[in-house]
Amino acid sequence: MSKKNMLFVYNPKAGKERIRSNLLDIIDIFSKADYEVTVYPTQESGDAIEVVRNRDSRYDIVTCSGGDGTLDEVVNGMWKSEKRIPIGYVPAGSTNDFAMSLGIPSAMHASAEALVNGKEYACDIGVMNEDTFVYIAAFGLFTDVSYLTKQDIKNVLGHMAYIIEGARRLSEIRSYHMKVTTDEGVIEDDFVFGMVTNSMSVGGFKDITGKHIKLDDGVFEVTLVKLPDNMLDMSNLMAAFINRDINTELMYCFKTKHIIFESKESIAWTRDGEFGGEHKYVDIRNENKAVTIMVPKDKK
């Protein structure tokens, strides 16, 4: 039986540098599954996009290891490439929200085994002003924590680094006046936070995006949090938000396949935990079943 060709792209700095001590064992798992493996460690932000986009045509699969940001870059590169092939994912980040949603094991050896023994799954991705995201585009409260928190702090503290940095900046709460247009209608209000998601968890919080989430249904889950009147309401609002206890007076929650955000000021956005630029106009659309990702055989 002829070997299959795999391009293995990994971020050596992700998740307490977990990949370093597991790299040889992971490659061994791939090799024993009859893959001829080409290994590429990323050198800087955006590196994986170009490597995947400009890859040789001989590859049968592109596998990546790192955090959700690494997966985002690989998906972005695949979206922009002429030929789309399956993507494998060995999570090594601090939160790995999308891997959790896909049922991919958090242990690196187990996720590598699940990849080579798994099945193909066509899932949705988002396109935000022509840049892709895998599971979340967001603005407002705490959304810059993930990309402003230094990597070495994340490596030492893991998920706790996000919580500490977020709590430190509670006093910086501000709102943004936005017009939000979907195929279903128009909303105009002041928001402290907004997220467009295709995931069962965000920031390690499961079910924060809603119940009965499907990653291949062609629609996003949208959560928009309004500006509360006082800090007591803010405290109650945060508790309701994390527990997905929807308070219609304080938040909008709905599904849509296409959404446009407009504001008079430039607003910073994040895509899959990485800086997504500052925008006055953001057009987000769902690309249904646009990429194929390897998932465990028992995923429903």
Short mmCIF file of C-alpha atoms in Angstrom, two decimals:
data_model
loop_
_atom_site.label_atom_id
_atom_site.label_comp_id
_atom_site.label_asym_id
_atom_site.label_seq_id
_atom_site.Cartn_x
_atom_site.Cartn_y
_atom_site.Cartn_z
CA MET A 1 0.00 0.00 0.00
CA SER A 2 1.43 3.40 -1.01
CA LYS A 3 2.04 5.97 1.69
CA LYS A 4 -0.07 9.13 1.99
CA ASN A 5 1.62 12.50 2.22
CA MET A 6 1.04 14.75 5.23
CA LEU A 7 2.14 18.33 5.78
CA PHE A 8 2.45 18.78 9.56
CA VAL A 9 2.48 22.43 10.64
CA TYR A 10 3.00 23.16 14.33
CA ASN A 11 3.44 26.17 16.62
CA PRO A 12 6.41 25.38 18.92
CA LYS A 13 5.34 28.07 21.43
CA ALA A 14 1.69 27.10 21.94
CA GLY A 15 0.26 25.88 25.26
CA LYS A 16 3.31 25.77 27.56
CA GLU A 17 5.31 24.48 24.57
CA ARG A 18 3.58 21.10 24.97
CA ILE A 19 4.43 20.03 21.42
CA ARG A 20 8.19 19.94 22.09
CA SER A 21 8.06 16.92 24.39
CA ASN A 22 5.47 15.12 22.27
CA LEU A 23 6.65 15.84 18.74
CA LEU A 24 8.56 12.64 18.02
CA ASP A 25 5.82 10.43 19.45
CA ILE A 26 3.18 12.21 17.35
CA ILE A 27 5.23 11.83 14.16
CA ASP A 28 5.70 8.15 15.04
CA ILE A 29 1.90 7.71 15.27
CA PHE A 30 1.49 9.33 11.86
CA SER A 31 4.28 7.25 10.31
CA LYS A 32 2.83 3.98 11.63
CA ALA A 33 -0.46 4.96 9.96
CA ASP A 34 1.40 5.05 6.61
CA TYR A 35 1.87 8.79 6.33
CA GLU A 36 4.99 10.31 4.82
CA VAL A 37 5.32 13.37 7.09
CA THR A 38 6.80 16.75 6.19
CA VAL A 39 7.25 18.84 9.35
CA TYR A 40 7.11 22.64 9.42
CA PRO A 41 7.44 24.65 12.68
CA THR A 42 5.88 28.11 12.33
CA GLN A 43 8.23 31.05 12.76
CA GLU A 44 5.87 34.03 13.13
CA SER A 45 2.25 35.12 12.96
CA GLY A 46 0.68 34.44 9.57
CA ASP A 47 3.33 31.86 8.69
CA ALA A 48 0.92 28.90 8.59
CA ILE A 49 -1.43 30.70 6.19
CA GLU A 50 1.25 31.01 3.51
CA VAL A 51 2.70 27.54 4.07
CA VAL A 52 -0.70 25.89 3.62
CA ARG A 53 -1.81 28.18 0.80
CA ASN A 54 1.37 27.55 -1.20
CA ARG A 55 1.85 23.87 -0.31
CA ASP A 56 2.93 21.26 -2.84
CA SER A 57 0.10 19.47 -4.64
CA ARG A 58 1.32 16.05 -3.51
CA TYR A 59 -0.13 16.34 0.01
CA ASP A 60 -3.23 14.33 0.95
CA ILE A 61 -3.79 16.04 4.33
CA VAL A 62 -2.58 19.07 6.26
CA THR A 63 -2.26 18.51 10.01
CA CYS A 64 -1.58 21.25 12.52
CA SER A 65 -0.72 21.42 16.19
CA GLY A 66 -1.02 24.52 18.35
CA GLY A 67 -3.84 26.61 19.74
CA ASP A 68 -7.02 27.74 18.05
CA GLY A 69 -5.04 30.56 16.42
CA THR A 70 -2.83 28.02 14.64
CA LEU A 71 -5.88 26.13 13.41
CA ASP A 72 -7.36 29.44 12.25
CA GLU A 73 -4.29 30.15 10.12
CA VAL A 74 -4.31 26.67 8.57
CA VAL A 75 -8.01 26.96 7.72
CA ASN A 76 -7.38 30.44 6.29
CA GLY A 77 -4.59 29.06 4.10
CA MET A 78 -6.76 26.15 2.98
CA TRP A 79 -9.64 28.52 2.13
CA LYS A 80 -7.30 30.60 -0.04
CA SER A 81 -5.65 27.63 -1.76
CA GLU A 82 -6.64 26.20 -5.12
CA LYS A 83 -7.19 22.67 -3.81
CA ARG A 84 -8.89 21.91 -0.49
CA ILE A 85 -7.94 18.74 1.33
CA PRO A 86 -8.73 17.40 4.83
CA ILE A 87 -7.27 19.11 7.90
CA GLY A 88 -6.08 17.25 10.99
CA TYR A 89 -5.79 18.94 14.37
CA VAL A 90 -3.66 18.03 17.39
CA PRO A 91 -4.58 20.71 19.99
CA ALA A 92 -1.77 22.14 22.09
CA GLY A 93 -3.12 25.55 23.17
CA SER A 94 -4.36 26.98 26.45
CA THR A 95 -8.13 26.60 25.87
CA ASN A 96 -8.71 24.72 22.56
CA ASP A 97 -12.39 25.67 22.30
CA PHE A 98 -12.94 24.36 18.80
CA ALA A 99 -11.23 21.02 19.48
CA MET A 100 -13.64 20.55 22.40
CA SER A 101 -16.57 21.26 20.09
CA LEU A 102 -15.31 18.68 17.60
CA GLY A 103 -14.83 16.02 20.25
CA ILE A 104 -11.06 15.91 19.66
CA PRO A 105 -9.23 14.64 22.78
CA SER A 106 -7.15 17.20 24.70
CA ALA A 107 -4.30 14.73 25.27
CA MET A 108 -1.91 15.07 22.34
CA HIS A 109 -1.21 11.37 21.79
CA ALA A 110 -4.93 10.59 21.94
CA SER A 111 -5.77 13.35 19.46
CA ALA A 112 -3.09 12.09 17.06
CA GLU A 113 -4.53 8.55 17.28
CA ALA A 114 -8.06 9.91 16.79
CA LEU A 115 -6.86 11.74 13.69
CA VAL A 116 -5.35 8.73 11.92
CA ASN A 117 -8.27 6.49 12.89
CA GLY A 118 -10.97 9.10 12.46
CA LYS A 119 -13.39 10.27 9.82
CA GLU A 120 -13.85 13.36 7.69
CA TYR A 121 -16.29 16.03 8.92
CA ALA A 122 -17.35 18.98 6.77
CA CYS A 123 -17.91 21.98 9.03
CA ASP A 124 -18.84 25.62 8.62
CA ILE A 125 -16.39 28.49 8.79
CA GLY A 126 -16.92 32.24 8.98
CA VAL A 127 -15.70 34.88 6.57
CA MET A 128 -15.23 38.32 8.11
CA ASN A 129 -14.43 41.02 5.53
CA GLU A 130 -12.81 38.24 3.45
CA ASP A 131 -10.65 36.85 6.29
CA THR A 132 -11.77 33.51 7.68
CA PHE A 133 -12.38 32.45 11.26
CA VAL A 134 -13.03 28.97 12.56
CA TYR A 135 -15.26 29.48 15.58
CA ILE A 136 -15.54 33.09 16.83
CA ALA A 137 -15.41 36.72 15.79
CA ALA A 138 -15.95 39.15 18.66
CA PHE A 139 -15.60 42.74 19.88
CA GLY A 140 -15.74 44.55 23.19
CA LEU A 141 -15.24 43.46 26.78
CA PHE A 142 -12.10 41.31 27.29
CA THR A 143 -11.89 40.24 23.64
CA ASP A 144 -8.33 41.55 23.38
CA VAL A 145 -7.15 39.63 26.45
CA SER A 146 -6.10 36.57 24.45
CA TYR A 147 -3.86 38.44 22.02
CA LEU A 148 -2.50 41.07 24.47
CA THR A 149 -1.55 38.56 27.18
CA LYS A 150 2.08 37.64 26.62
CA GLN A 151 2.80 34.12 25.40
CA ASP A 152 5.22 33.35 28.24
CA ILE A 153 2.53 34.26 30.80
CA LYS A 154 0.06 31.98 29.01
CA ASN A 155 2.66 29.21 29.04
CA VAL A 156 3.13 29.48 32.82
CA LEU A 157 -0.48 30.09 33.89
CA GLY A 158 -2.49 28.52 31.04
CA HIS A 159 -6.21 29.36 31.04
CA MET A 160 -5.85 31.23 34.35
CA ALA A 161 -3.84 33.92 32.53
CA TYR A 162 -6.95 34.96 30.62
CA ILE A 163 -9.04 35.20 33.78
CA ILE A 164 -6.42 37.23 35.66
CA GLU A 165 -5.93 39.69 32.79
CA GLY A 166 -9.68 40.04 32.28
CA ALA A 167 -10.35 40.74 35.97
CA ARG A 168 -7.55 43.31 36.06
CA ARG A 169 -9.28 45.36 33.39
CA LEU A 170 -12.87 45.37 34.66
CA SER A 171 -12.59 49.09 35.30
CA GLU A 172 -12.03 49.73 31.58
CA ILE A 173 -15.57 48.75 30.54
CA ARG A 174 -16.93 50.84 27.70
CA SER A 175 -19.72 50.54 25.15
CA TYR A 176 -19.97 50.85 21.38
CA HIS A 177 -22.97 52.20 19.47
CA MET A 178 -23.62 49.87 16.54
CA LYS A 179 -26.16 49.15 13.87
CA VAL A 180 -26.52 45.41 13.35
CA THR A 181 -28.21 44.11 10.22
CA THR A 182 -29.20 40.51 9.46
CA ASP A 183 -31.53 38.88 6.97
CA GLU A 184 -34.06 38.80 9.80
CA GLY A 185 -33.97 42.47 10.79
CA VAL A 186 -32.04 45.45 12.17
CA ILE A 187 -30.87 46.19 15.73
CA GLU A 188 -29.32 49.48 16.88
CA ASP A 189 -28.03 49.82 20.45
CA ASP A 190 -25.05 50.33 22.75
CA PHE A 191 -23.07 47.14 23.33
CA VAL A 192 -20.23 46.23 25.69
CA PHE A 193 -19.63 42.90 23.97
CA GLY A 194 -20.64 40.94 20.92
CA MET A 195 -19.70 37.57 19.48
CA VAL A 196 -20.54 35.58 16.37
CA THR A 197 -19.76 31.93 17.04
CA ASN A 198 -19.75 28.43 15.66
CA SER A 199 -18.59 26.60 18.77
CA MET A 200 -19.88 24.86 21.87
CA SER A 201 -17.47 26.75 24.14
CA VAL A 202 -15.63 30.07 24.27
CA GLY A 203 -12.71 30.85 26.57
CA GLY A 204 -13.08 27.39 28.08
CA PHE A 205 -16.70 28.05 29.13
CA LYS A 206 -18.93 25.32 27.76
CA ASP A 207 -22.51 26.15 26.62
CA ILE A 208 -21.84 29.91 26.75
CA THR A 209 -22.90 30.08 23.09
CA GLY A 210 -26.16 28.20 23.64
CA LYS A 211 -27.59 24.69 23.66
CA HIS A 212 -27.83 22.12 20.86
CA ILE A 213 -25.11 23.74 18.75
CA LYS A 214 -24.32 22.23 15.34
CA LEU A 215 -21.11 23.11 13.54
CA ASP A 216 -22.44 22.26 10.08
CA ASP A 217 -25.92 23.84 10.02
CA GLY A 218 -25.04 26.93 7.99
CA VAL A 219 -25.82 29.46 10.74
CA PHE A 220 -23.96 31.24 13.53
CA GLU A 221 -24.99 31.80 17.12
CA VAL A 222 -24.91 35.55 17.85
CA THR A 223 -24.74 37.10 21.34
CA LEU A 224 -24.87 40.88 21.82
CA VAL A 225 -24.59 42.27 25.35
CA LYS A 226 -26.05 45.72 26.02
CA LEU A 227 -24.60 48.38 28.30
CA PRO A 228 -26.04 47.96 31.83
CA ASP A 229 -27.13 50.94 33.92
CA ASN A 230 -24.71 50.32 36.82
CA MET A 231 -21.97 48.00 38.11
CA LEU A 232 -24.45 45.83 40.04
CA ASP A 233 -26.29 45.17 36.80
CA MET A 234 -22.92 44.45 35.19
CA SER A 235 -22.18 41.81 37.81
CA ASN A 236 -25.57 40.18 37.27
CA LEU A 237 -25.13 40.46 33.53
CA MET A 238 -21.76 38.68 33.55
CA ALA A 239 -23.18 35.85 35.63
CA ALA A 240 -26.17 35.52 33.29
CA PHE A 241 -23.92 35.61 30.25
CA ILE A 242 -21.54 32.89 31.47
CA ASN A 243 -24.46 30.67 32.50
CA ARG A 244 -26.33 31.41 29.24
CA ASP A 245 -29.28 32.59 31.31
CA ILE A 246 -30.67 34.89 28.64
CA ASN A 247 -32.02 38.21 29.92
CA THR A 248 -33.73 39.84 26.95
CA GLU A 249 -33.47 43.27 28.58
CA LEU A 250 -29.69 43.02 28.65
CA MET A 251 -28.74 40.87 25.69
CA TYR A 252 -29.76 39.74 22.22
CA CYS A 253 -29.27 36.07 21.31
CA PHE A 254 -30.17 34.68 17.90
CA LYS A 255 -29.00 32.63 14.90
CA THR A 256 -28.19 33.92 11.44
CA LYS A 257 -26.12 33.06 8.36
CA HIS A 258 -25.17 36.64 7.50
CA ILE A 259 -24.64 39.70 9.72
CA ILE A 260 -23.31 43.23 9.23
CA PHE A 261 -21.99 45.54 11.98
CA GLU A 262 -21.72 49.31 11.37
CA SER A 263 -20.31 51.98 13.69
CA LYS A 264 -19.04 55.55 13.41
CA GLU A 265 -15.83 54.69 15.26
CA SER A 266 -13.27 52.02 14.49
CA ILE A 267 -13.74 49.03 16.80
CA ALA A 268 -11.15 46.34 17.54
CA TRP A 269 -12.21 42.79 16.71
CA THR A 270 -10.74 39.39 17.47
CA ARG A 271 -10.88 36.32 15.26
CA ASP A 272 -10.27 32.98 16.99
CA GLY A 273 -8.37 34.71 19.80
CA GLU A 274 -6.09 36.70 17.50
CA PHE A 275 -6.27 40.39 16.59
CA GLY A 276 -8.71 40.86 13.71
CA GLY A 277 -8.15 44.54 13.00
CA GLU A 278 -10.10 47.71 13.76
CA HIS A 279 -13.22 48.28 11.68
CA LYS A 280 -16.19 50.57 11.21
CA TYR A 281 -17.84 48.04 8.90
CA VAL A 282 -17.80 44.28 9.44
CA ASP A 283 -19.54 41.84 7.11
CA ILE A 284 -19.67 38.26 8.39
CA ARG A 285 -21.10 35.36 6.43
CA ASN A 286 -21.32 31.64 7.10
CA GLU A 287 -19.67 29.35 4.56
CA ASN A 288 -21.57 26.10 5.05
CA LYS A 289 -19.42 22.94 5.22
CA ALA A 290 -16.52 24.82 3.64
CA VAL A 291 -13.64 22.82 5.14
CA THR A 292 -13.12 19.18 6.07
CA ILE A 293 -11.59 18.35 9.46
CA MET A 294 -10.68 14.91 10.79
CA VAL A 295 -12.69 14.01 13.90
CA PRO A 296 -13.00 10.88 16.07
CA LYS A 297 -15.08 8.09 14.53
CA ASP A 298 -17.61 8.24 17.35
CA LYS A 299 -18.47 11.92 16.74
CA LYS A 300 -22.16 12.20 15.89
#
